[in-house]
Amino acid sequence: MPKNTEYIQELEYSTYLPKREDLERIDKTAQANTNTCIDLINGELTHTVIHWEDTLISKGKTIGKTYGKKVNNRCRIVHKNKYRRVVAVPDIHGDYEHLISILRHAKIIDEENNWIATDTILIQTGDLLNRGNDTMKIYETVLDLREQAAKKGGIFYNLIGNHEIFEVRGNHYFTSSGDFDEFGGMLEHEEAFGPDGKYGQFIRNVMNTTMIIDDTLFTHAGIRPDYLGGGIEEINKYIRELLQSTPSPKELGRMYKNNEIHPVLVDRYFDDYGPFWLRDFAKNPESEICPQVEETLRRTNTKRMVIGHTPQSYGKITSRCSNKLIIIDIGVSRCIGGGYYGYLEILNDKQEVWARYFN
């Protein structure tokens, strides 16, 4: 790990924690985020002229089966061929309309937003919020669909992204004024994502850092082998307990003034090389990253890694390392200058992995 990682982390929280009481500054930043979103929605039209065709990424006998030692825990889910397919949806960043469009196209929900995917596992790879204005609507929809899936058949899993970590920390650099208004203000927004808040408890108690579904490893930004520790169950347990111990942003600010730094601000899992912020797998040469990807897959007994986090050029799902790494963040949200429609579909019955697109 680079020696300056702790410095970078300290610079971040030492910048925003002291400014939490400067409500005028926070309001200006939030309004700027809203204005940026509006400008991008009105001015960024690339997604309207680029139309990708559905692409078969891989086909083979490994899909829907497990190999080697079987591990039964809440983070390694062995469904074999009980479910016909797995659908992976990338970063949403506050764009409710595009989330709903994707779920309808994938036949997860009907036109009235009722769950219909009784033969499907749905996994969303994190960053539901920030940048856009629809955070509350998105989280309410997710919670409702999880409940519907549990009753009707099918499963809906959710992973933690770096922007969920931002909310737990109380870092509002990417929060829009529309989001604050939706909750009734910044403090009400923080309360909703705090230790006792509805969405805060969902992040802390339900969402995972990483999951294995059959032979596919899912996480937000990627997992290097030097971050695996004792395995994905240990990672999820460690992050869950750390987030559960994280107090409100107000209390984090008080602790900072007393030179008390909570691990949520400095733990190595939250640095630039951990599973929430890693960019290397998406940006660095394959000669550098593929050995790391392959070692992670070997140690987790999986065949491929699926990640989001880093938007891919012109809304196209990218595969690297001979299809062992699939990057599905296509820039769904119009508020990041994307606005593309797409998702990953793993067909267990046909043993195929598809990149799906529509307009």
Short mmCIF file of C-alpha atoms in Angstrom, two decimals:
data_model
loop_
_atom_site.label_atom_id
_atom_site.label_comp_id
_atom_site.label_asym_id
_atom_site.label_seq_id
_atom_site.Cartn_x
_atom_site.Cartn_y
_atom_site.Cartn_z
CA MET A 1 0.00 0.00 0.00
CA PRO A 2 1.40 3.45 -0.87
CA LYS A 3 2.74 5.34 2.12
CA ASN A 4 0.56 8.39 1.46
CA THR A 5 -2.78 6.55 1.80
CA GLU A 6 -3.34 7.55 5.42
CA TYR A 7 -2.45 11.14 4.56
CA ILE A 8 -5.00 11.20 1.75
CA GLN A 9 -7.68 9.82 4.04
CA GLU A 10 -6.82 12.29 6.79
CA LEU A 11 -6.91 15.15 4.30
CA GLU A 12 -10.43 14.12 3.30
CA TYR A 13 -12.02 13.97 6.74
CA SER A 14 -10.02 16.91 8.09
CA THR A 15 -11.49 18.91 5.20
CA TYR A 16 -15.19 18.10 5.54
CA LEU A 17 -15.69 17.32 9.25
CA PRO A 18 -14.78 20.83 10.50
CA LYS A 19 -17.07 22.33 7.85
CA ARG A 20 -20.18 20.40 8.90
CA GLU A 21 -21.37 23.40 10.91
CA ASP A 22 -21.00 25.74 7.94
CA LEU A 23 -24.51 25.17 6.60
CA GLU A 24 -24.21 27.95 4.04
CA ARG A 25 -21.21 26.23 2.44
CA ILE A 26 -22.99 22.87 2.44
CA ASP A 27 -26.09 24.41 0.87
CA LYS A 28 -24.01 26.03 -1.87
CA THR A 29 -22.28 22.74 -2.65
CA ALA A 30 -25.61 20.90 -2.72
CA GLN A 31 -27.14 23.50 -5.03
CA ALA A 32 -24.11 23.29 -7.31
CA ASN A 33 -24.60 19.51 -7.50
CA THR A 34 -28.24 20.00 -8.44
CA ASN A 35 -27.36 22.59 -11.08
CA THR A 36 -24.71 20.28 -12.52
CA CYS A 37 -27.26 17.47 -12.70
CA ILE A 38 -29.78 19.69 -14.48
CA ASP A 39 -27.16 20.93 -16.95
CA LEU A 40 -26.07 17.38 -17.74
CA ILE A 41 -29.63 16.15 -18.22
CA ASN A 42 -30.35 19.02 -20.59
CA GLY A 43 -27.03 19.13 -22.39
CA GLU A 44 -25.43 15.68 -22.45
CA LEU A 45 -26.95 13.83 -25.40
CA THR A 46 -24.25 11.28 -26.24
CA HIS A 47 -26.36 8.45 -24.83
CA THR A 48 -29.11 9.28 -27.32
CA VAL A 49 -26.92 8.63 -30.36
CA ILE A 50 -24.82 5.66 -29.19
CA HIS A 51 -26.71 2.37 -29.38
CA TRP A 52 -24.90 -0.83 -28.41
CA GLU A 53 -26.10 -4.27 -29.39
CA ASP A 54 -26.50 -7.01 -26.79
CA THR A 55 -23.14 -8.77 -26.48
CA LEU A 56 -22.37 -12.36 -25.51
CA ILE A 57 -19.40 -12.07 -23.15
CA SER A 58 -18.84 -15.74 -22.43
CA LYS A 59 -20.40 -19.16 -22.78
CA GLY A 60 -19.37 -22.28 -20.95
CA LYS A 61 -20.09 -25.07 -18.55
CA THR A 62 -19.04 -23.22 -15.39
CA ILE A 63 -22.09 -20.96 -15.14
CA GLY A 64 -24.50 -21.86 -12.37
CA LYS A 65 -22.20 -24.48 -10.84
CA THR A 66 -19.57 -24.48 -8.15
CA TYR A 67 -16.20 -26.15 -8.13
CA GLY A 68 -13.93 -27.35 -5.41
CA LYS A 69 -14.79 -26.80 -1.76
CA LYS A 70 -18.33 -25.61 -1.09
CA VAL A 71 -18.73 -22.92 1.54
CA ASN A 72 -22.18 -22.32 3.01
CA ASN A 73 -22.56 -18.85 4.48
CA ARG A 74 -24.54 -15.69 3.90
CA CYS A 75 -21.99 -14.32 1.44
CA ARG A 76 -21.43 -17.39 -0.75
CA ILE A 77 -24.77 -18.37 -2.22
CA VAL A 78 -24.88 -21.69 -4.05
CA HIS A 79 -28.11 -21.85 -6.02
CA LYS A 80 -26.85 -24.17 -8.74
CA ASN A 81 -29.66 -24.08 -11.28
CA LYS A 82 -32.54 -23.23 -8.95
CA TYR A 83 -32.73 -19.78 -10.52
CA ARG A 84 -32.64 -19.38 -14.29
CA ARG A 85 -30.58 -16.20 -14.28
CA VAL A 86 -28.66 -13.57 -12.34
CA VAL A 87 -29.12 -9.90 -13.25
CA ALA A 88 -26.50 -7.39 -12.09
CA VAL A 89 -27.37 -3.67 -12.08
CA PRO A 90 -24.57 -1.08 -11.71
CA ASP A 91 -24.27 2.32 -9.99
CA ILE A 92 -27.53 4.31 -10.08
CA HIS A 93 -26.45 7.63 -8.50
CA GLY A 94 -29.84 9.07 -7.73
CA ASP A 95 -31.53 8.45 -11.10
CA TYR A 96 -34.82 6.78 -10.23
CA GLU A 97 -36.27 6.85 -13.74
CA HIS A 98 -33.31 5.03 -15.24
CA LEU A 99 -33.31 2.45 -12.45
CA ILE A 100 -36.98 1.69 -13.10
CA SER A 101 -36.39 1.51 -16.86
CA ILE A 102 -33.60 -1.02 -16.38
CA LEU A 103 -35.64 -3.19 -14.01
CA ARG A 104 -38.57 -3.20 -16.42
CA HIS A 105 -36.42 -4.04 -19.44
CA ALA A 106 -34.81 -6.88 -17.50
CA LYS A 107 -38.30 -8.15 -16.60
CA ILE A 108 -37.61 -7.73 -12.90
CA ILE A 109 -40.73 -5.58 -12.43
CA ASP A 110 -43.87 -4.85 -14.42
CA GLU A 111 -45.27 -1.46 -15.44
CA GLU A 112 -46.75 -0.98 -11.94
CA ASN A 113 -43.36 -1.77 -10.35
CA ASN A 114 -44.48 -5.16 -9.07
CA TRP A 115 -41.80 -7.85 -8.73
CA ILE A 116 -42.26 -10.49 -11.45
CA ALA A 117 -38.78 -12.09 -11.59
CA THR A 118 -39.59 -15.30 -9.75
CA ASP A 119 -36.78 -17.13 -11.57
CA THR A 120 -34.13 -14.45 -11.00
CA ILE A 121 -31.45 -13.30 -8.59
CA LEU A 122 -31.00 -9.53 -8.80
CA ILE A 123 -27.85 -7.93 -7.42
CA GLN A 124 -27.11 -4.21 -7.37
CA THR A 125 -23.43 -3.36 -6.98
CA GLY A 126 -23.68 -0.20 -4.86
CA ASP A 127 -23.85 3.60 -5.21
CA LEU A 128 -27.60 3.90 -5.27
CA LEU A 129 -27.35 7.51 -4.16
CA ASN A 130 -25.62 10.91 -4.57
CA ARG A 131 -25.37 13.26 -7.55
CA GLY A 132 -29.04 12.83 -8.46
CA ASN A 133 -32.13 13.94 -6.52
CA ASP A 134 -34.00 10.65 -6.08
CA THR A 135 -32.26 8.96 -3.15
CA MET A 136 -35.32 8.51 -0.94
CA LYS A 137 -37.46 7.21 -3.81
CA ILE A 138 -34.72 4.77 -4.84
CA TYR A 139 -34.17 3.38 -1.35
CA GLU A 140 -37.91 3.01 -0.77
CA THR A 141 -38.21 1.15 -4.07
CA VAL A 142 -35.30 -1.14 -3.23
CA LEU A 143 -36.71 -1.99 0.20
CA ASP A 144 -40.15 -2.64 -1.28
CA LEU A 145 -38.79 -4.87 -4.05
CA ARG A 146 -36.69 -6.87 -1.61
CA GLU A 147 -39.83 -7.53 0.40
CA GLN A 148 -41.82 -8.44 -2.70
CA ALA A 149 -39.10 -10.82 -3.89
CA ALA A 150 -39.05 -12.59 -0.54
CA LYS A 151 -42.80 -13.22 -0.81
CA LYS A 152 -43.18 -13.95 -4.53
CA GLY A 153 -39.95 -15.77 -5.36
CA GLY A 154 -36.62 -14.51 -6.57
CA ILE A 155 -33.93 -12.73 -4.57
CA PHE A 156 -32.65 -9.14 -4.42
CA TYR A 157 -29.15 -8.53 -3.01
CA ASN A 158 -27.50 -5.14 -2.44
CA LEU A 159 -23.81 -4.27 -2.15
CA ILE A 160 -22.23 -1.26 -0.46
CA GLY A 161 -20.54 1.32 -2.67
CA ASN A 162 -18.19 4.13 -1.73
CA HIS A 163 -21.09 6.61 -1.82
CA GLU A 164 -22.92 4.61 0.85
CA ILE A 165 -19.75 5.04 2.91
CA PHE A 166 -19.84 8.79 2.22
CA GLU A 167 -23.34 8.91 3.73
CA VAL A 168 -22.36 6.96 6.83
CA ARG A 169 -19.46 9.39 7.32
CA GLY A 170 -21.61 12.45 6.73
CA ASN A 171 -19.59 13.60 3.74
CA HIS A 172 -22.05 15.56 1.58
CA TYR A 173 -19.71 16.64 -1.17
CA PHE A 174 -21.83 14.76 -3.75
CA THR A 175 -25.26 15.31 -2.20
CA SER A 176 -27.72 17.47 -4.14
CA SER A 177 -30.04 20.12 -2.74
CA GLY A 178 -32.92 18.09 -4.17
CA ASP A 179 -31.90 15.19 -1.96
CA PHE A 180 -31.71 17.39 1.13
CA ASP A 181 -35.13 18.85 0.32
CA GLU A 182 -36.60 15.37 -0.10
CA PHE A 183 -35.64 14.55 3.48
CA GLY A 184 -36.51 17.97 4.91
CA GLY A 185 -32.94 19.22 5.28
CA MET A 186 -29.36 18.10 5.86
CA LEU A 187 -29.86 17.02 9.47
CA GLU A 188 -32.94 14.96 8.57
CA HIS A 189 -30.97 13.42 5.71
CA GLU A 190 -28.18 12.47 8.12
CA GLU A 191 -30.69 11.05 10.57
CA ALA A 192 -32.15 8.78 7.89
CA PHE A 193 -28.67 7.40 7.15
CA GLY A 194 -27.55 7.42 10.79
CA PRO A 195 -27.22 4.47 13.17
CA ASP A 196 -30.95 4.46 13.97
CA GLY A 197 -32.24 5.65 10.59
CA LYS A 198 -34.15 3.46 8.17
CA TYR A 199 -31.57 3.63 5.40
CA GLY A 200 -28.62 3.74 7.78
CA GLN A 201 -29.70 0.45 9.31
CA PHE A 202 -30.16 -1.06 5.86
CA ILE A 203 -26.58 -0.15 4.92
CA ARG A 204 -25.14 -1.28 8.26
CA ASN A 205 -27.13 -4.47 8.81
CA VAL A 206 -28.24 -5.80 5.43
CA MET A 207 -26.02 -4.68 2.57
CA ASN A 208 -22.81 -6.62 1.97
CA THR A 209 -19.34 -5.59 0.85
CA THR A 210 -18.99 -8.59 -1.46
CA MET A 211 -20.90 -11.71 -2.42
CA ILE A 212 -20.38 -14.88 -4.40
CA ILE A 213 -23.35 -16.16 -6.36
CA ASP A 214 -22.55 -19.58 -7.77
CA ASP A 215 -19.17 -19.03 -9.49
CA THR A 216 -19.25 -15.22 -9.77
CA LEU A 217 -17.69 -12.79 -7.29
CA PHE A 218 -19.51 -9.45 -6.99
CA THR A 219 -18.21 -6.33 -5.30
CA HIS A 220 -18.41 -2.58 -5.87
CA ALA A 221 -14.89 -1.67 -7.02
CA GLY A 222 -12.90 -4.92 -7.01
CA ILE A 223 -10.94 -6.92 -4.45
CA ARG A 224 -7.19 -7.28 -4.60
CA PRO A 225 -5.79 -10.47 -3.06
CA ASP A 226 -3.98 -8.49 -0.35
CA TYR A 227 -7.38 -7.31 0.92
CA LEU A 228 -8.96 -10.76 1.11
CA GLY A 229 -7.75 -11.58 4.60
CA GLY A 230 -9.58 -14.67 5.79
CA GLY A 231 -12.09 -14.56 2.95
CA ILE A 232 -15.26 -12.78 1.96
CA GLU A 233 -17.26 -13.85 5.01
CA GLU A 234 -14.59 -12.29 7.22
CA ILE A 235 -14.57 -9.10 5.12
CA ASN A 236 -18.34 -8.74 5.32
CA LYS A 237 -18.39 -9.39 9.05
CA TYR A 238 -15.58 -6.92 9.66
CA ILE A 239 -17.14 -4.12 7.59
CA ARG A 240 -20.59 -4.76 9.03
CA GLU A 241 -19.33 -4.51 12.60
CA LEU A 242 -17.27 -1.42 11.77
CA LEU A 243 -20.28 0.34 10.22
CA GLN A 244 -22.53 -0.72 13.08
CA SER A 245 -20.08 0.92 15.47
CA THR A 246 -20.03 4.17 13.47
CA PRO A 247 -21.89 6.98 15.27
CA SER A 248 -23.79 9.84 13.66
CA PRO A 249 -21.90 12.42 11.57
CA LYS A 250 -22.47 14.92 14.36
CA GLU A 251 -20.74 12.60 16.82
CA LEU A 252 -17.94 11.90 14.32
CA GLY A 253 -17.43 15.66 14.16
CA ARG A 254 -17.32 15.94 17.93
CA MET A 255 -14.80 13.10 18.10
CA TYR A 256 -12.66 14.80 15.46
CA LYS A 257 -12.48 17.98 17.55
CA ASN A 258 -11.21 15.85 20.43
CA ASN A 259 -8.62 14.14 18.22
CA GLU A 260 -10.59 10.88 18.26
CA ILE A 261 -10.69 9.27 14.81
CA HIS A 262 -13.18 6.49 14.16
CA PRO A 263 -11.98 3.60 11.93
CA VAL A 264 -14.68 4.39 9.34
CA LEU A 265 -12.48 7.35 8.39
CA VAL A 266 -9.09 5.64 8.22
CA ASP A 267 -9.44 1.87 7.94
CA ARG A 268 -7.47 0.43 5.02
CA TYR A 269 -10.60 -1.16 3.55
CA PHE A 270 -11.77 2.38 2.80
CA ASP A 271 -8.58 3.53 1.11
CA ASP A 272 -7.97 3.92 -2.63
CA TYR A 273 -7.06 0.24 -3.02
CA GLY A 274 -9.88 -1.35 -1.01
CA PRO A 275 -13.13 -2.88 -2.31
CA PHE A 276 -15.05 0.43 -2.27
CA TRP A 277 -12.61 2.81 -4.01
CA LEU A 278 -10.28 0.69 -6.17
CA ARG A 279 -9.83 2.03 -9.72
CA ASP A 280 -6.81 -0.04 -10.79
CA PHE A 281 -8.81 -2.98 -12.13
CA ALA A 282 -10.70 -0.69 -14.49
CA LYS A 283 -7.86 1.61 -15.54
CA ASN A 284 -4.46 -0.06 -15.23
CA PRO A 285 -2.85 -2.31 -17.89
CA GLU A 286 -4.02 -5.90 -17.97
CA SER A 287 -0.44 -7.07 -17.57
CA GLU A 288 -0.53 -5.45 -14.14
CA ILE A 289 -4.02 -6.24 -12.90
CA CYS A 290 -4.85 -9.67 -14.37
CA PRO A 291 -2.49 -11.61 -12.07
CA GLN A 292 -4.20 -9.92 -9.12
CA VAL A 293 -7.67 -10.68 -10.47
CA GLU A 294 -6.74 -14.31 -11.09
CA GLU A 295 -5.28 -14.70 -7.60
CA THR A 296 -8.45 -13.29 -6.04
CA LEU A 297 -10.56 -15.67 -8.12
CA ARG A 298 -8.35 -18.61 -7.18
CA ARG A 299 -8.58 -17.84 -3.48
CA THR A 300 -12.34 -17.32 -3.59
CA ASN A 301 -12.92 -20.36 -5.82
CA THR A 302 -14.75 -18.29 -8.45
CA LYS A 303 -14.57 -17.92 -12.24
CA ARG A 304 -15.17 -14.20 -12.73
CA MET A 305 -15.36 -10.91 -10.85
CA VAL A 306 -18.13 -8.39 -11.58
CA ILE A 307 -17.62 -4.78 -10.44
CA GLY A 308 -19.05 -1.30 -10.91
CA HIS A 309 -17.63 2.00 -9.59
CA THR A 310 -15.66 3.22 -12.61
CA PRO A 311 -17.86 4.44 -15.50
CA GLN A 312 -16.91 2.86 -18.81
CA SER A 313 -16.54 4.88 -21.99
CA TYR A 314 -19.73 5.56 -23.93
CA GLY A 315 -21.85 3.29 -21.78
CA LYS A 316 -20.34 -0.05 -22.80
CA ILE A 317 -19.83 -2.92 -20.36
CA THR A 318 -16.16 -3.91 -20.43
CA SER A 319 -14.57 -7.33 -19.96
CA ARG A 320 -10.89 -7.73 -19.18
CA CYS A 321 -8.47 -10.52 -18.32
CA SER A 322 -10.05 -13.02 -20.74
CA ASN A 323 -13.54 -12.28 -19.39
CA LYS A 324 -12.49 -12.96 -15.81
CA LEU A 325 -13.20 -9.32 -14.92
CA ILE A 326 -16.42 -7.61 -16.03
CA ILE A 327 -16.96 -3.90 -15.35
CA ILE A 328 -20.64 -2.99 -15.51
CA ASP A 329 -20.71 0.69 -14.49
CA ILE A 330 -21.86 2.22 -17.78
CA GLY A 331 -22.89 5.60 -16.36
CA VAL A 332 -26.59 4.92 -15.82
CA SER A 333 -27.25 8.23 -14.07
CA ARG A 334 -27.82 11.30 -16.21
CA CYS A 335 -26.32 13.31 -13.35
CA ILE A 336 -22.81 12.05 -14.06
CA GLY A 337 -23.01 12.83 -17.76
CA GLY A 338 -24.00 9.31 -18.72
CA GLY A 339 -27.63 8.35 -19.02
CA TYR A 340 -26.97 4.94 -20.58
CA TYR A 341 -29.23 1.92 -20.18
CA GLY A 342 -27.72 -1.50 -19.55
CA TYR A 343 -27.09 -4.38 -17.18
CA LEU A 344 -25.39 -7.78 -16.98
CA GLU A 345 -27.39 -10.98 -17.36
CA ILE A 346 -26.04 -14.41 -16.48
CA LEU A 347 -28.23 -17.16 -17.94
CA ASN A 348 -27.74 -20.31 -15.91
CA ASP A 349 -29.98 -22.41 -18.15
CA LYS A 350 -28.02 -21.49 -21.29
CA GLN A 351 -24.63 -21.12 -19.60
CA GLU A 352 -24.16 -17.63 -21.04
CA VAL A 353 -23.08 -14.20 -19.78
CA TRP A 354 -24.62 -11.25 -21.65
CA ALA A 355 -24.17 -7.49 -21.68
CA ARG A 356 -27.65 -6.09 -22.26
CA TYR A 357 -28.40 -2.65 -23.68
CA PHE A 358 -31.47 -0.67 -24.72
CA ASN A 359 -32.51 2.91 -25.44
#
